GROMACS .gro file of C-alpha atoms in nm:
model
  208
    1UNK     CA    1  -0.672  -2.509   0.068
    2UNK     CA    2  -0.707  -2.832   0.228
    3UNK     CA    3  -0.977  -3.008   0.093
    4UNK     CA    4  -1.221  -3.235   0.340
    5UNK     CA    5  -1.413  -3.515   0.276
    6UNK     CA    6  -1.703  -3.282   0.083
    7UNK     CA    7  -1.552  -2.956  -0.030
    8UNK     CA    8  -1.938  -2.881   0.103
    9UNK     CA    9  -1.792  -2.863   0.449
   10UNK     CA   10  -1.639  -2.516   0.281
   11UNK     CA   11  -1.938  -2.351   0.159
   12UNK     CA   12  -1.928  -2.044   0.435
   13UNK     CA   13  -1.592  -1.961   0.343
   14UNK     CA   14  -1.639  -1.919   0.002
   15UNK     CA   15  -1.821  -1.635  -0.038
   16UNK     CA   16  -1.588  -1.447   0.245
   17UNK     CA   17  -1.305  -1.537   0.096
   18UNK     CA   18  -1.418  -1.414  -0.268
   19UNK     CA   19  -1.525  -1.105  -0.154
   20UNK     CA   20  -1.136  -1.064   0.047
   21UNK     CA   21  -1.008  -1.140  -0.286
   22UNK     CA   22  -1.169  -0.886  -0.444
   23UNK     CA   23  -1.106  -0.611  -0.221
   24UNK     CA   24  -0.741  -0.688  -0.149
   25UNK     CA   25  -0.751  -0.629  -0.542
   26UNK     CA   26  -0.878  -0.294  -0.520
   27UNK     CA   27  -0.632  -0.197  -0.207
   28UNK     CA   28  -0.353  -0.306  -0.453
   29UNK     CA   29  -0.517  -0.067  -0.728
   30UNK     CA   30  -0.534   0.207  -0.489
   31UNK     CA   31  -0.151   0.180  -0.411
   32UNK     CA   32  -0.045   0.178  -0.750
   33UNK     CA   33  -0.262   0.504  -0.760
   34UNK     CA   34  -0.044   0.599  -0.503
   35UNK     CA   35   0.301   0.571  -0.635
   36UNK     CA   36   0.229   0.664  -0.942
   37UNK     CA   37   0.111   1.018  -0.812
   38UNK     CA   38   0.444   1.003  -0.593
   39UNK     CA   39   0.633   0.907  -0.862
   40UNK     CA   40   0.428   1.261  -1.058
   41UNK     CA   41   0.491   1.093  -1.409
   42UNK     CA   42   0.252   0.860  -1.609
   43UNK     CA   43   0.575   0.682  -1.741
   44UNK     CA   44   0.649   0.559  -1.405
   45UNK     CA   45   0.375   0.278  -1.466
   46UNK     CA   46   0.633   0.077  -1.662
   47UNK     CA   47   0.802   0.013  -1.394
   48UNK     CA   48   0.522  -0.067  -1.116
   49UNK     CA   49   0.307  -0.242  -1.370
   50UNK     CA   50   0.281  -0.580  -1.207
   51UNK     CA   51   0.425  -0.561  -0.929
   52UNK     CA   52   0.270  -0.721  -0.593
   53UNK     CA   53   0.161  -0.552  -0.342
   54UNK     CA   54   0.458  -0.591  -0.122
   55UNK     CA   55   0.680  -0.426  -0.405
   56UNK     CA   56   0.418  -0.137  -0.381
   57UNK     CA   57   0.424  -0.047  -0.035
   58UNK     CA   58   0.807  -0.037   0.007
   59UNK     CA   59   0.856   0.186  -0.296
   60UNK     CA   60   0.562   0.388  -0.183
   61UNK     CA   61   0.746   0.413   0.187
   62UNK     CA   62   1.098   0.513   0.019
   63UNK     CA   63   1.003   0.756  -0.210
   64UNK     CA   64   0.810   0.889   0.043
   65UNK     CA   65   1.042   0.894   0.282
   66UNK     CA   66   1.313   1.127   0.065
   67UNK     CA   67   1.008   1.369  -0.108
   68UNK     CA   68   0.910   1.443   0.233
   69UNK     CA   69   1.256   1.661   0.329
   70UNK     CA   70   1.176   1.871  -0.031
   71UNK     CA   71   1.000   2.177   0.042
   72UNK     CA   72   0.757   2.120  -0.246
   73UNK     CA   73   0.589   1.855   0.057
   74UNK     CA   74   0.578   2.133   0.322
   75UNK     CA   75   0.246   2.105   0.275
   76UNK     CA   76   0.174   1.705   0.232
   77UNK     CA   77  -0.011   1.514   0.516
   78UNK     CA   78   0.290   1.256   0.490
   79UNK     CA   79   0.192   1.133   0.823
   80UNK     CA   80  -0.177   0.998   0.673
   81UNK     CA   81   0.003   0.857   0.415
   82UNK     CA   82   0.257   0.627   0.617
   83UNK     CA   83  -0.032   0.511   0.865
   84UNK     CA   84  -0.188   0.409   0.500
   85UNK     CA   85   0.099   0.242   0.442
   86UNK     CA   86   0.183   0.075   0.767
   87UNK     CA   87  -0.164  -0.054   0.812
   88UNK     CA   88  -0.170  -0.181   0.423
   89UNK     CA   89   0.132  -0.401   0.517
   90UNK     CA   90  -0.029  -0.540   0.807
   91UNK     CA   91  -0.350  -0.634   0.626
   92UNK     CA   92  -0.149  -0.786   0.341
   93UNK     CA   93   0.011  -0.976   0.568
   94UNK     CA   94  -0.303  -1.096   0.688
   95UNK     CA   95  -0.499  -1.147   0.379
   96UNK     CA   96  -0.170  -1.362   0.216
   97UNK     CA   97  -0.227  -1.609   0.575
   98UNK     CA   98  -0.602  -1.616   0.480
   99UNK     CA   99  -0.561  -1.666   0.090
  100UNK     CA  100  -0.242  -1.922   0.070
  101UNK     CA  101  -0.302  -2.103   0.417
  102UNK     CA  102  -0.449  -2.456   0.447
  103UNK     CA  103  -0.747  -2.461   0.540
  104UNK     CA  104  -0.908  -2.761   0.746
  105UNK     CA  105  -1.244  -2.822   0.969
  106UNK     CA  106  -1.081  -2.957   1.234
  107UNK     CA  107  -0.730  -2.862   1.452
  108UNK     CA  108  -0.449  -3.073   1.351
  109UNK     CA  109  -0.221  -2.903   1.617
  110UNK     CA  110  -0.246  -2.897   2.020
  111UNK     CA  111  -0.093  -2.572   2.020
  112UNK     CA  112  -0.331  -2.417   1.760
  113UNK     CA  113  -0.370  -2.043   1.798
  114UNK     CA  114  -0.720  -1.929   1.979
  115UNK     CA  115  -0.955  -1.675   1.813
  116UNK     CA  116  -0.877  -1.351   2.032
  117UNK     CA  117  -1.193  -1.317   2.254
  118UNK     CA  118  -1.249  -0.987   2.129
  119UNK     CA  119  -1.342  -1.079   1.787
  120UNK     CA  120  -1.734  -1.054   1.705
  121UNK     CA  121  -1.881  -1.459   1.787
  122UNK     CA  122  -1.906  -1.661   1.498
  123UNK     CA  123  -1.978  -2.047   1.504
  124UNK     CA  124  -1.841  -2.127   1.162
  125UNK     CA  125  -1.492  -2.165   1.256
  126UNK     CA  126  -1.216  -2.281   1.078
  127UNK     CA  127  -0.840  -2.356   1.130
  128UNK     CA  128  -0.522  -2.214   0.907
  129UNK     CA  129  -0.223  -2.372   0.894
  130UNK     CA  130   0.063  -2.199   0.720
  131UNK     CA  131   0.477  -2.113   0.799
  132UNK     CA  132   0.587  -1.787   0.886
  133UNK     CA  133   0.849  -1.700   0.672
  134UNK     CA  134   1.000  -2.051   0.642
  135UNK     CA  135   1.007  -2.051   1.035
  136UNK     CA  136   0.765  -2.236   1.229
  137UNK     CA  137   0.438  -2.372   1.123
  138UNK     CA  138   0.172  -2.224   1.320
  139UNK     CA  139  -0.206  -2.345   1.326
  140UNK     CA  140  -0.498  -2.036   1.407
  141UNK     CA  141  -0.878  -2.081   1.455
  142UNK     CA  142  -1.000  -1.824   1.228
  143UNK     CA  143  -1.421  -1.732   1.171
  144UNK     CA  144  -1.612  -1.658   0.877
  145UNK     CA  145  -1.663  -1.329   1.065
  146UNK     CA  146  -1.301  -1.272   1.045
  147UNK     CA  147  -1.258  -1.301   0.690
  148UNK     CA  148  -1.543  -1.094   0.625
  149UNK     CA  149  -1.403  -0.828   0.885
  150UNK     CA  150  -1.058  -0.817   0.693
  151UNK     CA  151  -1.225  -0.768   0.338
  152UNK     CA  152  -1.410  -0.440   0.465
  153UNK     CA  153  -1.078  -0.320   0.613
  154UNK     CA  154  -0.932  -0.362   0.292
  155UNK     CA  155  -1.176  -0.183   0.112
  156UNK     CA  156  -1.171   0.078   0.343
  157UNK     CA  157  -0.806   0.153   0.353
  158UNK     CA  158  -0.815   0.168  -0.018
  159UNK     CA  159  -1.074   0.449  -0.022
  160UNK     CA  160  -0.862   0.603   0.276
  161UNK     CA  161  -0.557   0.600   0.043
  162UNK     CA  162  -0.749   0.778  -0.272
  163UNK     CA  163  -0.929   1.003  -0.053
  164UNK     CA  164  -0.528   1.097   0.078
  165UNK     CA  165  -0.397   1.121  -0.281
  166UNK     CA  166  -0.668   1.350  -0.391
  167UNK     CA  167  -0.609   1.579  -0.126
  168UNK     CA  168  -0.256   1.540  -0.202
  169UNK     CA  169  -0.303   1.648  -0.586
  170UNK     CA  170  -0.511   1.983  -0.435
  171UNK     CA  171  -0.205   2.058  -0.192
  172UNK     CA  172   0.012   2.035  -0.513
  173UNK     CA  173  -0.154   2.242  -0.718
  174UNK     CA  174  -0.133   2.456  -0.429
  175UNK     CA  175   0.231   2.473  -0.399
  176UNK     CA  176   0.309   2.531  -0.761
  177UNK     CA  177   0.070   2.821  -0.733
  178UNK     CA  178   0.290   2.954  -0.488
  179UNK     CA  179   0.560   2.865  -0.565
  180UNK     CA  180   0.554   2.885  -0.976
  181UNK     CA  181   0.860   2.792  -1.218
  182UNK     CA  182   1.097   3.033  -1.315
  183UNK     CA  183   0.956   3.181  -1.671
  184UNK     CA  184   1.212   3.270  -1.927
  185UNK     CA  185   1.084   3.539  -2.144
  186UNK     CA  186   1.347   3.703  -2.371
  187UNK     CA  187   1.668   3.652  -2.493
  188UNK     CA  188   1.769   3.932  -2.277
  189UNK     CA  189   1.695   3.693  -1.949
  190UNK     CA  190   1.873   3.417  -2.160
  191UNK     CA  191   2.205   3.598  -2.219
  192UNK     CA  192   2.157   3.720  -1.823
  193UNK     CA  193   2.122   3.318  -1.731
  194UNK     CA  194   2.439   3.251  -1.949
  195UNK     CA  195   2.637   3.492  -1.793
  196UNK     CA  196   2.536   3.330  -1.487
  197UNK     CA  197   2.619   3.020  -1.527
  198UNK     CA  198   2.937   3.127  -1.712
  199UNK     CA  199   3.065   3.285  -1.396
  200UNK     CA  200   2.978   3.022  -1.175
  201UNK     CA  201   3.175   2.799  -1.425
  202UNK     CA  202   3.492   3.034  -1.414
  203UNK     CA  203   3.450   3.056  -0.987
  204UNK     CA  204   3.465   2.647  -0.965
  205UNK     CA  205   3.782   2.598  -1.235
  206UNK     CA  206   3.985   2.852  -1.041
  207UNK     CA  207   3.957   3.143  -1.335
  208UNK     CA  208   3.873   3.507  -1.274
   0.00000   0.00000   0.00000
Protein backbone atom coordinates (compact mmCIF):
# COMPACT_ATOMS: atom_id res chain seq x y z
CA UNK A 1 0.00 0.00 0.00
CA UNK A 2 1.39 3.25 -0.79
CA UNK A 3 1.85 5.13 2.11
CA UNK A 4 1.05 9.20 2.10
CA UNK A 5 2.34 11.78 4.00
CA UNK A 6 0.04 10.61 7.30
CA UNK A 7 -0.97 7.01 6.95
CA UNK A 8 -4.15 9.09 8.61
CA UNK A 9 -5.11 10.02 5.09
CA UNK A 10 -6.01 5.97 5.12
CA UNK A 11 -8.20 5.69 7.99
CA UNK A 12 -11.61 4.91 5.81
CA UNK A 13 -10.03 2.18 4.12
CA UNK A 14 -9.00 0.36 6.90
CA UNK A 15 -11.80 -0.91 8.33
CA UNK A 16 -13.23 -1.93 4.60
CA UNK A 17 -10.41 -3.48 3.76
CA UNK A 18 -10.21 -5.64 7.13
CA UNK A 19 -13.50 -6.68 6.92
CA UNK A 20 -12.67 -7.87 2.77
CA UNK A 21 -9.93 -9.69 4.33
CA UNK A 22 -11.86 -11.47 6.48
CA UNK A 23 -14.52 -12.56 4.32
CA UNK A 24 -12.39 -13.47 1.31
CA UNK A 25 -11.05 -15.86 4.21
CA UNK A 26 -14.21 -17.45 4.78
CA UNK A 27 -15.06 -17.75 0.80
CA UNK A 28 -11.68 -19.65 0.69
CA UNK A 29 -12.99 -21.90 3.72
CA UNK A 30 -16.14 -22.51 1.99
CA UNK A 31 -14.28 -23.83 -1.20
CA UNK A 32 -12.16 -26.08 0.52
CA UNK A 33 -15.58 -27.32 1.96
CA UNK A 34 -16.30 -27.76 -1.44
CA UNK A 35 -13.68 -29.96 -2.85
CA UNK A 36 -13.30 -31.83 -0.17
CA UNK A 37 -17.06 -33.04 -0.44
CA UNK A 38 -16.21 -33.48 -4.31
CA UNK A 39 -13.29 -35.13 -3.62
CA UNK A 40 -15.99 -37.58 -0.93
CA UNK A 41 -12.85 -38.53 1.24
CA UNK A 42 -11.51 -36.74 4.43
CA UNK A 43 -7.94 -37.79 3.22
CA UNK A 44 -8.21 -35.57 0.34
CA UNK A 45 -7.36 -32.56 2.77
CA UNK A 46 -3.67 -33.45 2.50
CA UNK A 47 -3.55 -32.47 -0.59
CA UNK A 48 -5.74 -29.08 -0.64
CA UNK A 49 -4.45 -28.10 2.75
CA UNK A 50 -2.92 -24.77 1.89
CA UNK A 51 -3.57 -24.19 -1.12
CA UNK A 52 -4.79 -20.58 -2.43
CA UNK A 53 -7.73 -19.93 -3.56
CA UNK A 54 -6.90 -20.00 -7.18
CA UNK A 55 -5.61 -23.72 -6.73
CA UNK A 56 -9.17 -24.30 -5.21
CA UNK A 57 -11.37 -23.18 -7.79
CA UNK A 58 -9.63 -24.95 -10.73
CA UNK A 59 -9.57 -28.31 -8.97
CA UNK A 60 -13.07 -27.67 -7.84
CA UNK A 61 -14.00 -26.87 -11.80
CA UNK A 62 -12.09 -30.18 -13.05
CA UNK A 63 -13.26 -32.58 -10.83
CA UNK A 64 -16.41 -31.24 -11.39
CA UNK A 65 -16.32 -31.21 -14.72
CA UNK A 66 -15.56 -35.30 -15.10
CA UNK A 67 -18.10 -36.36 -11.85
CA UNK A 68 -20.71 -34.63 -13.67
CA UNK A 69 -20.90 -37.38 -16.83
CA UNK A 70 -21.16 -40.30 -13.77
CA UNK A 71 -24.61 -41.18 -13.20
CA UNK A 72 -24.15 -41.05 -9.42
CA UNK A 73 -24.54 -36.81 -10.35
CA UNK A 74 -27.80 -37.33 -12.30
CA UNK A 75 -29.13 -35.71 -9.67
CA UNK A 76 -26.45 -32.79 -8.69
CA UNK A 77 -27.37 -29.07 -9.40
CA UNK A 78 -23.82 -28.91 -11.19
CA UNK A 79 -24.99 -25.85 -12.87
CA UNK A 80 -25.27 -23.83 -9.19
CA UNK A 81 -22.13 -25.08 -8.51
CA UNK A 82 -20.08 -23.70 -11.62
CA UNK A 83 -21.91 -20.18 -11.39
CA UNK A 84 -20.32 -20.56 -7.62
CA UNK A 85 -17.35 -21.13 -9.11
CA UNK A 86 -17.21 -18.72 -11.99
CA UNK A 87 -18.32 -15.85 -9.86
CA UNK A 88 -15.65 -16.93 -6.96
CA UNK A 89 -12.93 -16.42 -9.63
CA UNK A 90 -14.11 -13.15 -10.57
CA UNK A 91 -14.29 -11.82 -7.01
CA UNK A 92 -10.83 -13.23 -6.27
CA UNK A 93 -9.68 -11.54 -8.94
CA UNK A 94 -11.03 -8.52 -7.60
CA UNK A 95 -10.27 -8.78 -3.99
CA UNK A 96 -6.26 -9.75 -4.99
CA UNK A 97 -6.44 -5.90 -7.10
CA UNK A 98 -7.92 -4.47 -3.83
CA UNK A 99 -5.55 -6.33 -1.26
CA UNK A 100 -1.95 -6.24 -3.21
CA UNK A 101 -2.57 -2.89 -5.24
CA UNK A 102 -0.96 0.46 -4.31
CA UNK A 103 -2.91 2.46 -2.92
CA UNK A 104 -2.56 6.42 -3.19
CA UNK A 105 -4.92 9.66 -2.46
CA UNK A 106 -4.32 11.16 -5.44
CA UNK A 107 -4.16 9.86 -9.48
CA UNK A 108 -0.71 9.41 -10.60
CA UNK A 109 -1.95 8.45 -14.17
CA UNK A 110 -3.99 10.60 -16.92
CA UNK A 111 -5.51 7.57 -18.09
CA UNK A 112 -6.67 6.35 -14.64
CA UNK A 113 -9.73 4.12 -14.79
CA UNK A 114 -13.21 6.01 -13.74
CA UNK A 115 -15.50 4.55 -11.02
CA UNK A 116 -18.41 3.03 -13.27
CA UNK A 117 -21.34 5.51 -12.71
CA UNK A 118 -23.42 2.85 -11.55
CA UNK A 119 -21.67 2.19 -8.40
CA UNK A 120 -23.53 3.56 -5.11
CA UNK A 121 -21.79 7.53 -4.54
CA UNK A 122 -19.14 7.58 -2.19
CA UNK A 123 -16.79 10.67 -1.59
CA UNK A 124 -13.92 8.79 -0.02
CA UNK A 125 -12.25 7.79 -3.09
CA UNK A 126 -9.15 6.31 -3.66
CA UNK A 127 -6.87 5.23 -6.60
CA UNK A 128 -5.19 1.50 -7.23
CA UNK A 129 -2.43 1.04 -9.13
CA UNK A 130 -1.37 -2.49 -9.91
CA UNK A 131 -0.17 -4.75 -13.37
CA UNK A 132 -2.32 -7.13 -14.88
CA UNK A 133 -0.58 -10.14 -15.18
CA UNK A 134 2.86 -8.60 -15.86
CA UNK A 135 1.09 -6.62 -18.75
CA UNK A 136 0.24 -3.12 -18.41
CA UNK A 137 -0.01 -1.08 -15.34
CA UNK A 138 -3.38 0.23 -14.99
CA UNK A 139 -4.53 2.99 -12.39
CA UNK A 140 -8.64 2.70 -11.08
CA UNK A 141 -10.53 5.16 -8.79
CA UNK A 142 -11.97 2.82 -6.42
CA UNK A 143 -14.58 3.98 -3.14
CA UNK A 144 -14.75 2.91 0.28
CA UNK A 145 -18.24 1.83 -0.86
CA UNK A 146 -16.66 -0.47 -3.24
CA UNK A 147 -14.58 -2.31 -0.95
CA UNK A 148 -17.27 -2.67 1.40
CA UNK A 149 -19.63 -3.89 -1.55
CA UNK A 150 -17.01 -6.67 -2.54
CA UNK A 151 -16.60 -8.00 1.16
CA UNK A 152 -20.51 -8.71 1.38
CA UNK A 153 -20.30 -10.45 -2.02
CA UNK A 154 -17.75 -12.54 -0.69
CA UNK A 155 -19.49 -13.49 2.23
CA UNK A 156 -22.39 -14.15 0.42
CA UNK A 157 -21.06 -16.45 -2.20
CA UNK A 158 -19.50 -18.41 0.54
CA UNK A 159 -22.85 -19.10 2.24
CA UNK A 160 -24.22 -19.71 -1.44
CA UNK A 161 -21.51 -22.40 -1.85
CA UNK A 162 -22.35 -24.30 1.68
CA UNK A 163 -25.91 -23.84 1.24
CA UNK A 164 -25.08 -25.84 -2.50
CA UNK A 165 -22.91 -28.50 -0.82
CA UNK A 166 -25.47 -29.31 1.75
CA UNK A 167 -28.01 -29.84 -0.66
CA UNK A 168 -25.54 -31.72 -2.53
CA UNK A 169 -24.78 -34.21 0.53
CA UNK A 170 -28.97 -34.74 0.74
CA UNK A 171 -29.02 -35.54 -3.16
CA UNK A 172 -26.22 -38.11 -2.32
CA UNK A 173 -27.63 -39.77 0.22
CA UNK A 174 -30.39 -39.89 -2.10
CA UNK A 175 -28.74 -41.67 -4.82
CA UNK A 176 -27.07 -44.32 -2.77
CA UNK A 177 -30.54 -45.01 -1.44
CA UNK A 178 -31.45 -45.79 -4.78
CA UNK A 179 -29.04 -46.90 -6.05
CA UNK A 180 -27.32 -49.13 -3.04
CA UNK A 181 -23.94 -51.25 -3.36
CA UNK A 182 -23.97 -54.61 -4.38
CA UNK A 183 -24.13 -56.77 -0.90
CA UNK A 184 -22.24 -59.98 -0.85
CA UNK A 185 -23.84 -62.33 1.50
CA UNK A 186 -22.58 -65.95 1.27
CA UNK A 187 -19.96 -67.83 -0.04
CA UNK A 188 -22.43 -69.18 -2.42
CA UNK A 189 -22.62 -65.45 -4.18
CA UNK A 190 -18.74 -65.50 -3.77
CA UNK A 191 -18.02 -68.73 -5.70
CA UNK A 192 -20.97 -67.30 -8.29
CA UNK A 193 -18.70 -63.85 -8.55
CA UNK A 194 -15.55 -66.08 -9.13
CA UNK A 195 -16.96 -67.96 -11.72
CA UNK A 196 -17.74 -64.75 -13.17
CA UNK A 197 -14.91 -63.21 -13.33
CA UNK A 198 -13.14 -66.49 -14.23
CA UNK A 199 -15.05 -66.61 -17.46
CA UNK A 200 -14.65 -63.21 -18.36
CA UNK A 201 -10.87 -63.91 -17.81
CA UNK A 202 -10.94 -67.08 -20.17
CA UNK A 203 -13.28 -64.83 -22.98
CA UNK A 204 -10.38 -61.94 -23.08
CA UNK A 205 -7.12 -64.58 -23.29
CA UNK A 206 -8.77 -66.36 -26.20
CA UNK A 207 -9.63 -69.76 -23.99
CA UNK A 208 -12.96 -71.57 -24.00
Amino acid sequence: MYVAADCSDFDDVYPALGRLVLSSSYLEGRLRYLVGWLAATDEASIVFDGQSTDWLIQSAKAMLGELKQTGAYALQDCGRFEAALARAKELNNDRNFFVHGEWSIESGDDLCIPRPKSRPIDERVFYIARSRLRKVFQEHEVAVVDVELLAGQMFELGREITAAVDEGHRLRFAWEALHPPTVIESHDDIDVLLEALQRKARRQGGHP
